[in-house]
Structure formats: structure tokens, C-alpha cells
Amino acid sequence: MHRFANPARFLRIARVATPILTLTGLICSAVGLWIGLFASPPDYQQGESVRIMYVHVPAAWLGSGGYLGLAIASAVALVWRHPLAEIAARAIAPVGALFTAICLVTGSLWGKPTWGTYWVWDARLTSMLVLLFLYLGYLALSTAEAERGGGKGAAILAIVGVVNLPIIKYSVEWWNTLHQGPSIKLTGSAIAPAMLMPLLVSLAGFTLLFGAIVLMRMRAALATQQVTARARRLAEAHA
Amino acid sequence: MSVFIGLVRRDLALALLRPGTLALPVVFFVLVAALFPFAVGPDARLLARIAPGVLWVAALLAALLPVETLVEPDRADGTLDQLVVRGLALELVAAARLIAHWLGFALPLLIALPVAAILLQVPMAVLPRLALGLLLGTPALAALALVAASLTAGLRGGGALAGLIVLPLALPVLIFGVGIAAPGALRLLAASSLVAVAIAPFAAGAALRGATR
Amino acid sequence: MSVFIGLVRRDLALALLRPGTLALPVVFFVLVAALFPFAVGPDARLLARIAPGVLWVAALLAALLPVETLVEPDRADGTLDQLVVRGLALELVAAARLIAHWLGFALPLLIALPVAAILLQVPMAVLPRLALGLLLGTPALAALALVAASLTAGLRGGGALAGLIVLPLALPVLIFGVGIAAPGALRLLAASSLVAVAIAPFAAGAALRGATR
Amino acid sequence: MTAQHLRVDDLACERGGRRVFEHVGFTLAPGGALQVEGANGAGKSSLLRLLAGLLDPAGGTIDNPFAVAWVGHEVTLKPGMTLLAELHHWARIDRRSAADVDAALARFDLSALRELPCSVLSSGQRRRAALARASLSGAALWLLDEPSVGLDAASRARLATTLADHRGGGGLVVAVTHEPLGLDAPQRLRLGE
Amino acid sequence: MTAQHLRVDDLACERGGRRVFEHVGFTLAPGGALQVEGANGAGKSSLLRLLAGLLDPAGGTIDNPFAVAWVGHEVTLKPGMTLLAELHHWARIDRRSAADVDAALARFDLSALRELPCSVLSSGQRRRAALARASLSGAALWLLDEPSVGLDAASRARLATTLADHRGGGGLVVAVTHEPLGLDAPQRLRLGE
Ligand code: HEM
Ligand SMILES: Nc1ncnc2c1ncn2[C@@H]1O[C@H](COP(=O)(O)OP(=O)(O)OP(=O)(O)O)[C@@H](O)[C@H]1O
Ligand SMILES: Nc1ncnc2c1ncn2[C@@H]1O[C@H](COP(=O)(O)OP(=O)(O)OP(=O)(O)O)[C@@H](O)[C@H]1O
Ligand SMILES: [Mg+2]
Ligand SMILES: [Mg+2]
């Protein structure tokens, strides 16, 4: 657990990992998207608009997956006071929020041709919107706390938010959903392999990019942290 | 225990010193109720249909109004320090504050409910159910408001920030509350209040500990 | 004059509205708008119909949220004393605070309007009229909130309560606001805002002078 | 004609319906200093508020031709703002330049703290900030309520020299205090005797 | 076995990521007093907060077997409450009797003001109220941050005797101050040297 506790070691590892993730991520998503957008068959009922899926679905998964990561990092920060965990959480949040937003935008763009409207109050759409709000709440609180000089609030919020996620999922029972249910399962996916393959490839690519961006942000955060600390010492030296 | 009761009594006494704080949510609640008939027009059926939702949203937002003065003053004037030094668990303090806040915010709201209901032309038959729903649901709202207030104590942009934190978490309560017609909704409402009230003191306590540092 | 602008700038800075952090209140409003579909159900036609009401509820909430922190802190920490000693008219201070308060909640509200409109399924054609209505009506809400805040500053008990008496005056504004479809409603909105904004600085100033004594 | 004076005659003060003091009078010429003493609750702060026009006399007259700089018991700094932002704000109202702000910061040895948010300043640092604000206001009459409270020895010396300089430039000082401020040859006024 | 002591060893303090002081250590026996001095910003209040458990040490250890009474820079009185109500509230938490409250009020000559709302008290009267609250808490270790600030001569004398009595009864005092408190033979700790 504490193997990475010391920022120096983390930085050493991250310095190597970042470019690798970035490169492979770019390649995978490029390939996946290229196949998806040009080299895969149009959907027999949705036509070309189905191609949005290759962005939409990975974004959706990373959006929700990112929040899980955020909550876990926050828990580690709270329980073990792990120095890097908080930085990790603050690095993950905006990226996850971004993917969530992408999912929402692509989704509603997809909605216009398929459902005839940009937005419907459908269980899944709504739950995704709420997820975005949770992200934004975390971001606002954590920055405000950083301004004051730290605090546990944002971490607590992130964890409490996770308690809320399943509840949001169950809201399906209050609305009949327009959105399609899970068609991709580990066994026997209800989706044509010609579509599944590029989807999974771009998913892998996006995931790698997600990791790369988080690492970059963590490194940046650590750097600024050291700089400001030094500046503070200098200033106060002759106070 | 006597200490706990003492804390609740004290919080209530302080709240009574500032009845403006107590009245503000009620004023807001009634204003919102008075507003919607004009928004949707005279159609009574339509009005009756949205009435529970409107009342619940109004209640939810009303719970947010005192958020900036719920704990911040105690942090700023050193009250929290005095309590911590005496070895009182901030969770206990938060629990006392939660009870006081609920009494100070939910009771006036329930008293104002009939007025609001009349304004929204809610059939009197529905009123008891609505009241029961609010009675069961408002503890959750109070709990969320307390947590938000503790989280944002001493931070800029208190109100909007607190709202951003509370509202997503309050959605389940809102959904259960509006759906009280549905079977078992009341039970779900009570359940979510129980959960919220059970967790809130610990979340708030931890947040306050951070704020005194 | 430069002093006046300085006061407004300062108030904005204190109200978290440093450029960039505008995002927070904007999101807050989208969130408030998003509450109603949960409360009244996803029926698009219904939502579109109550949309004006929803937006005005958001406006009212935003105007009232800071009532307790709008002027009281300045009294308690001696800011008002510093201003009075410098020979600044408290009316001027109040006017600056009024503008800052309005910018602080009405601007984000207007920015959030398009998104809220999509969520509430408001036909784009109606949007400009809604925006215009908010633009014309919200100054009145800001003015009333400021007067209430000034009247309650430093007072406790009955006095603090009395300060809230002005708030029901918001009802006409809200009614004109949600009824913007009606002929002449916009003119009425503008008129009530004009009156409120013209009177508020003097009422608030007088109240503040009392509070510093 | 003679130079302007701060003239106070047969002043009486009431707080909450209670007569706190009466028959207080004095005259202060440019360059002069009045040191107000007395037990807690004798009405020293109330007297300052009367002189500043923050309170209405229950009797008597105050004739004050001078602009006023006010340092009350409260330091009046907004937690979120940096020290520099605070002083700049008040300097703008007083129509003073950024140079004046820097000078005032230096005068009370606050230059190194200028970028810190006021919420993190120590009590003495805050008090020094309040004094700096008064010293850069350019007002002729300084009303100081226990200005040396919470200051360390070095800062008290700075305060003394600042007050001396101000008086040297024809400024007036009315200071409430429970301990010597290093004012040279001040007039003294004891309340509550 | 020996009596319990307050033991502080190699203590370090950080505020806002900055090291304020380090290598601070002392031992205080029952009846003992520590007078903490140092320039503004040297970390005196921070040290008190560490001792009170209101702040986490950046290094070192604090071994404090005693109950704590806290008098910080803030007086912590609710404006609308009467002085008596305030003291009663804290006395209830400290499980002290009404008689203790009256004694504390008398000790700091506040008995006449008991029915006044705290908002109207003068600064020195407030500070005395804060001291009275500490003196009736029954805690053995008193942590006082500049307790004599704003007090008139008589009240300072009362404070000195109160502290002496407390130490006489086996109590401990850690007091931050910029001026003599009349503690007899206190240990001294200068921060920021
Ligand atoms: C704003 C609108 C939309 C949102 C917020 C949204 C959200 C989501 C989410 C959260 C997922 C991930 C589900 C999971 O966790 O397994 C998902 C998957 C998916 N979405 Fe959407 N969606 C939207 C619109 C659409 C539209 C219009 C279509 C096409 C008709 C669509 C087709 C899909 C498909 C095919 C999947 C993968 C199905 C699966 O295996 O889970 N979505 N969407
Ligand atoms: N707003 C008020 N209403 C009623 N009485 C007040 C008010 N403000 C102050 N008093 C009373 O007036 C008296 C004088 O208060 P003042 O603050 O002037 O005393 P002071 O001389 O400054 O004391 P200190 O040395 O403690 O600052 C006090 O007894 C106080 O209780
Ligand atoms: N919350 C905080 N965040 C960052 N820095 C802080 C914080 N609180 C205090 N400081 C800094 O820590 C240093 C010590 O503060 P502290 O209040 O302990 O000083 P002090 O010795 O009590 O000074 P004074 O004599 O003025 O009371 C100061 O330089 C202050 O700026
Ligand atoms: Mg005084
Ligand atoms: Mg200090």
C-alpha cells in the first residue's frame, strides 16, 4: 500500500509510464475510431448515426468508472492519509467529469436522430446527468478547500456520492427507459462482432488515455506543490 | 446525555434569537407555492398533479436557505474549539445540531403546509399524506443541509457550493417523497431519512474536525 | 464614481465571483431546474408549461440564499464603520451591494437558461421572452433581498423577523414574471424593478445607519 | 485666524439607555495627542465612536474639522482576501496610490505577508494590518482603540515612531489604551472617575 | 510513582505547508506555569492549539494527561445570549454548579453585568468573561492566549491572583503573552529565535 507513498518514487515510475500510456492510448483509440467510423458496417436500423457509439459507450464507461476510482482514491486518502491519494483523486475528477460530459453530449446528439429529441427524462440519461453533478460538486468543493488550505470535505463527499450511485441506478423503476439495456456482456454479446471489435479497441484506447492524463495531472500537482512550498518558505524567511 | 440535551436546548435557544432565520424558509416555501398557480394557469387538475412535486422541491430548497449560518458562525467564533477542547465528539455536536435544525426548519414548514396546499389547490384529502411524507422526509433534508453546511464552513461561495453538494444527494428523497402515492414509497422515504440521519453526524463531524484544523 | 465601481468590484470579489468561478452558480441553477422533472415527472408538455415557474423559483432562491450574509458580516466586522468614517453615504454602499448581488445571481441564471431550457423541454422560440422577463424582473428580487438583509442586520428577535416582511412584496414580481405571455407583463416587470431598485438603496442605507449605531 | 482644532465640549454618552459618561471636554491642536484611559466599561470605545461620528452624543458638542482614520477593536479584514488586496481596496477609497500601500506595509513589516490570505494571519499581524490601513489613509485625525494590543515589542516601537511621525506632520491622535504607547507628552483623559 | 506531568518533546508545527517552528520541548509539573513569548507570527498560538489538540503536530510528541481549559484569541460569546446564560451553558457541559458560575463572575467582577446580552459588553468585559469561563471549568491545564489583552489594571491584578490560586491548587498554566502577567517564577519559552 505504502510502496508508492513517497512522491519521489511515484514520480520516477510516472515519468516512464506516462509516455507509454499516451502512445498506446493514442494508437488504440485512433485505430478503434478509424475502424468504427469508416471500416465498420452501418447499423441496419440506425444507419450511420450508430457510429457515435464508438465514442459514446467508452465515454460512458469511463465516466462511471472514473467516479469509482475517485471514490476509492478519496477513501484511501481519508483512511490511510496516503499523501498521493488525495492528489490522485483531484487529478481523476476533472477527467472523469469530462468523459461523463462527452457521454452526455454524444448521447443527446445520438438521441436527435434516433429518438427525435436531444433530451428525455429517461432513467439512464438522468442518472448520468446526476453523475456529472456529483463530479462538479466534488470539483467545486475540493478547489474551495484547497483555497483554505486543505480539508477532508471533498473526500467525504466523493464517498457519500458513491453510496448514492446504486440508488440512482434503481431509479429505472420510476421511469420506463428509452435507452437500450446492456447489450454487451462478457458472454454472448447481443452486438455484431464487426461492431464489438472496434468498440473494445477504442474503449481500451480511451482507458489508456484516461490513465495518461491522470498521471500527467498528478505530476503537475506535485510540481506546483513543491514550488509554492518553496516560495512560501522564502517569503516567510524574512517576515 | 444531559450534555447532549443541553446542546440541543442551546441550539434551539440561539435559533430563537434569530427568528428571521427560522422564518426565511417558510416565506420561501409559501412564495413558491403561491407562484405556481400563476405559472401553470387556472387548470386545477394540472395544478393538483404537480402540487406534491412543487411542495417537495420548495421544501428541499428551503432546507438550503439557512445553510450559510448553520455551522460557520460556530467555527468563526471559536465555539467548535471550545467543544473540542472539552473532549466532546464533534459527531455528538453535529447530531445535536441536526435535531435542532430539523425542529427549527421542518416544524415551521409543516405548519405552513396547509397554507401552501390551499394555494396549490391540493385536495384536502391528499393533505395528510403529503404532511406525513414531509414529516418522514424532512429529516433527510435537514441531515443533508447539515452535512453541506459543515463541508462548506469557512469556504467561499457557501450557498451555491452547498446546493451543488446537497441537491444530487437529495434526489432519492425527492423521488420517494413525490411518489408517496406509490405503494411502499412512505417506507422508502422513512428508510432514506434513517440512512441520512444515521450517516450525517459522522460525515458532518469529520468535516468539522477538518474545519477546526 | 471610481469609488463606487471599486465597491462593486470588491463585493463581486467577495461574492466568489472572481472571473471563472461563475461556473459554480451556473451549475447550481441547472441543478435546480433539473429537480423539477424528478418531482413532477418526465412529461415534456407539462415540463414546458411549468418552465417559467421553475426558473423564477430558481431566481427567488438565488436572491434569498445570501440574505443572512449579504450585509450582517460587514456590520459585525466593522466594515460599515470604516465606510462611514470615510464619509461614504451608506446609500452608495447599498447601491453598490445591490448591483453586485444582482450580477452575482441573475447573470449565472441567464447563462444557465439555455441548458435549463433543454432539460425542461422549453421550445427555443420561447427562450428569448423568458430571458427578457428574468432580465427585467430579477433586479426587483435583488432589491427586496438587500432591504430585508439590511433591516435584519444586527437585530435579533422581532426586529430580524420584521425584516422579512418586505419579502412577500416579491410575489407581484414573480406573478408578472411567470405570466410574461400576458400582454403588458413585461412592462409591469420593468416598472416594479424600477421602483424597487430606486427605493432600495435609500431604505437599505437608512437601515444600515441604524445598525452601526 | 487660528489653526483648526478638534473641540469637544461637555460631551455625554448613553449606551442602551444607560449614561456611560458626561461632562467630557477637551481641545486638541494639530500635532497633539490625547491618551484616553479608564477601567473596562468606562466608555473609552464609546467616546471614540462619538468622535468618529459612529454614535450620536446624548449631550454636548463635537467640533471636528479633520478627516478621520479609524482603528476599532475589530481588525476588519476579509478572510478570503489577501493582505495586499485588502489594503489596495481601502487605499482606492482613500484615493491613495499603490506606493502608499507598499510604504504602509513596509512601515509595519508586513511586506513579506502581502500575498497571504488574511484568514491565515496571526492576531498581531492582523492588528498591524489594521494600523497600516489607518496610516496610509492620509486622514489627519487618527482614532485608535487599544492599538498596541497583541503587538510584539518591535511592532510597538514601530507604532510609536509612526505616531510620532504623524504628529510631526501636523496629524492628531486620539488613542485609547491600558498601557503606555510611547506617545510623547500626550494630553491625558481618564474616564469613569 | 511520581505525579503526572505535561511532557512536550521535539515538537514541530506546520501551518499551510510552512514549518512554523520545530524542536520545541518542555516539561510542566502540577503547579507549574509556562510563559510563551515571541514575535508576531512566531507560532505561539499555533503551539497552544497543538497542546489543546486543535492542531496536529508535524513532528514530535505531546503527552498531556490533564483536562484542558481554552482561552483563545476569540472570546466565543454569542451576541444575543446574556453573560449568565453563556457561562451556565458551558458550566453545564463542564458539569459545574450555578455556585461555581457565580464565584467565577465575582472573581472577575462581572456580577453586575450578568444579565446583559454579550453583544453590549465592552472588549475588556468580554475578555474577562472568557477568563471566567476557563476559571470555572475545573480543568487542570489552562491554555491562555494573551489573556491580559484589553484588561484594565484592576482586572490584570485579578487575573494574576486567579492564576496564582489555580497553581496553588496544583493547576498548570501555559500562557502566551507579550507583556508580564504577574506569574511568579514561570518557566519561559521564546519561539522564533
Ligand atoms: C444523453 C443521452 C444518453 C446518455 C446520458 C447515455 C448514457 C449511457 C450510459 C451511461 C451507458 C453505459 C451503460 C453501461 O454502464 O453499461 C450507455 C451505453 C450505451 N448507449 Fe447511451 N446514452 C445516451 C443516449 C444514447 C442513445 C441516443 C443511444 C442510441 C439509440 C445510445 C446507445 C447506447 C448503447 C448502444 C450503449 C451500449 C449498451 C450497453 O452495452 O450498455 N445511448 N449510454
Ligand atoms: N450597544 C450597547 N448597548 C448597551 N450598552 C452598551 C453598548 N455598547 C457598550 N455598552 C456599555 O457601555 C459601557 C462602555 O462600553 P465601552 O465599549 O465604551 O467600554 P470601554 O471603555 O471601551 O471598555 P474596554 O476597556 O473594555 O474596551 C459598557 O459598560 C458596555 O456594557
Ligand atoms: N491556517 C493557517 N494557514 C497557513 N498559515 C497560517 C495559518 N494560521 C497561521 N498561519 C501562519 O503561522 C504563523 C504562526 O501563526 P500564530 O497565530 O501561531 O502566530 P502567533 O505567534 O500567535 O502570533 P501573534 O503574536 O500575532 O498571535 C503566522 O505566520 C501565520 O501567518
Ligand atoms: Mg473598548
Ligand atoms: Mg497568537
mmCIF file of C-alpha atoms and ligand atoms in Angstrom, chain A residues 46 53 56-57 60-61 64 103-108 110-112 114-115 118-119 124-129 169 179-184, ligand 1:
data_model
loop_
_atom_site.group_PDB
_atom_site.id
_atom_site.type_symbol
_atom_site.label_atom_id
_atom_site.label_comp_id
_atom_site.label_asym_id
_atom_site.label_seq_id
_atom_site.Cartn_x
_atom_site.Cartn_y
_atom_site.Cartn_z
ATOM 1 C CA GLN A 46 -29.896 3.282 -37.069
ATOM 2 C CA MET A 53 -21.463 4.661 -30.324
ATOM 3 C CA HIS A 56 -20.374 7.347 -26.652
ATOM 4 C CA VAL A 57 -20.046 3.995 -24.979
ATOM 5 C CA ALA A 60 -19.981 6.366 -20.622
ATOM 6 C CA TRP A 61 -17.958 3.583 -19.102
ATOM 7 C CA SER A 64 -18.819 5.944 -14.323
ATOM 8 C CA CYS A 103 -21.167 10.725 -22.977
ATOM 9 C CA LEU A 104 -23.994 13.167 -22.353
ATOM 10 C CA VAL A 105 -23.258 15.262 -25.413
ATOM 11 C CA THR A 106 -22.701 12.368 -27.811
ATOM 12 C CA GLY A 107 -25.728 10.691 -26.312
ATOM 13 C CA SER A 108 -28.028 13.617 -26.853
ATOM 14 C CA TRP A 110 -27.398 10.499 -30.972
ATOM 15 C CA GLY A 111 -30.801 10.988 -29.456
ATOM 16 C CA LYS A 112 -31.897 13.583 -32.024
ATOM 17 C CA THR A 114 -32.937 8.048 -33.059
ATOM 18 C CA TRP A 115 -35.428 9.399 -30.528
ATOM 19 C CA TYR A 118 -31.982 15.904 -27.572
ATOM 20 C CA TRP A 119 -33.121 15.017 -24.122
ATOM 21 C CA ARG A 124 -30.088 6.171 -17.637
ATOM 22 C CA LEU A 125 -29.782 9.650 -19.077
ATOM 23 C CA THR A 126 -30.874 11.134 -15.779
ATOM 24 C CA SER A 127 -28.522 9.000 -13.745
ATOM 25 C CA MET A 128 -25.653 10.061 -15.979
ATOM 26 C CA LEU A 129 -26.597 13.698 -15.536
ATOM 27 C CA LYS A 169 -29.394 3.208 -10.919
ATOM 28 C CA HIS A 179 -32.307 3.822 -23.593
ATOM 29 C CA GLN A 180 -31.196 0.359 -24.555
ATOM 30 C CA GLY A 181 -30.181 -2.021 -21.865
ATOM 31 C CA PRO A 182 -26.846 -3.768 -21.630
ATOM 32 C CA SER A 183 -26.162 -5.464 -24.940
ATOM 33 C CA ILE A 184 -22.519 -6.122 -24.265
HETATM 34 C C1 HEM F 1 -27.814 11.945 -23.314
HETATM 35 C C2 HEM F 1 -28.170 10.752 -23.768
HETATM 36 C C3 HEM F 1 -27.509 9.465 -23.346
HETATM 37 C C4 HEM F 1 -26.861 9.154 -22.183
HETATM 38 C C5 HEM F 1 -26.612 10.037 -20.956
HETATM 39 C C6 HEM F 1 -26.429 7.803 -22.290
HETATM 40 C C7 HEM F 1 -25.745 7.122 -21.305
HETATM 41 C C8 HEM F 1 -25.222 5.863 -21.465
HETATM 42 C C9 HEM F 1 -24.517 5.146 -20.463
HETATM 43 C C10 HEM F 1 -24.273 5.643 -19.009
HETATM 44 C C11 HEM F 1 -24.102 3.990 -20.979
HETATM 45 C C12 HEM F 1 -23.245 2.927 -20.299
HETATM 46 C C13 HEM F 1 -24.148 1.806 -19.832
HETATM 47 C C14 HEM F 1 -23.350 0.819 -19.005
HETATM 48 O O1 HEM F 1 -22.826 1.269 -17.957
HETATM 49 O O2 HEM F 1 -23.257 -0.334 -19.419
HETATM 50 C C15 HEM F 1 -24.585 3.946 -22.337
HETATM 51 C C16 HEM F 1 -24.400 2.879 -23.187
HETATM 52 C C17 HEM F 1 -24.982 2.838 -24.413
HETATM 53 N N1 HEM F 1 -25.749 3.811 -25.020
HETATM 54 FE FE1 HEM F 1 -26.246 5.561 -24.292
HETATM 55 N N2 HEM F 1 -26.793 7.297 -23.503
HETATM 56 C C18 HEM F 1 -27.474 8.292 -24.165
HETATM 57 C C19 HEM F 1 -28.051 8.230 -25.415
HETATM 58 C C20 HEM F 1 -27.973 7.125 -26.220
HETATM 59 C C21 HEM F 1 -28.623 6.999 -27.497
HETATM 60 C C22 HEM F 1 -29.492 8.079 -28.146
HETATM 61 C C23 HEM F 1 -28.316 5.771 -27.980
HETATM 62 C C24 HEM F 1 -28.752 5.149 -29.262
HETATM 63 C C25 HEM F 1 -30.015 4.953 -29.575
HETATM 64 C C26 HEM F 1 -27.466 5.138 -27.010
HETATM 65 C C27 HEM F 1 -26.940 3.869 -27.192
HETATM 66 C C28 HEM F 1 -26.136 3.293 -26.246
HETATM 67 C C29 HEM F 1 -25.602 1.968 -26.434
HETATM 68 C C30 HEM F 1 -25.811 1.068 -27.648
HETATM 69 C C31 HEM F 1 -24.875 1.696 -25.292
HETATM 70 C C32 HEM F 1 -24.129 0.418 -25.012
HETATM 71 C C33 HEM F 1 -25.150 -0.549 -24.406
HETATM 72 C C34 HEM F 1 -24.525 -1.386 -23.341
HETATM 73 O O3 HEM F 1 -23.994 -2.432 -23.679
HETATM 74 O O4 HEM F 1 -24.581 -0.961 -22.188
HETATM 75 N N3 HEM F 1 -27.277 5.984 -25.941
HETATM 76 N N4 HEM F 1 -25.270 5.128 -22.603
#
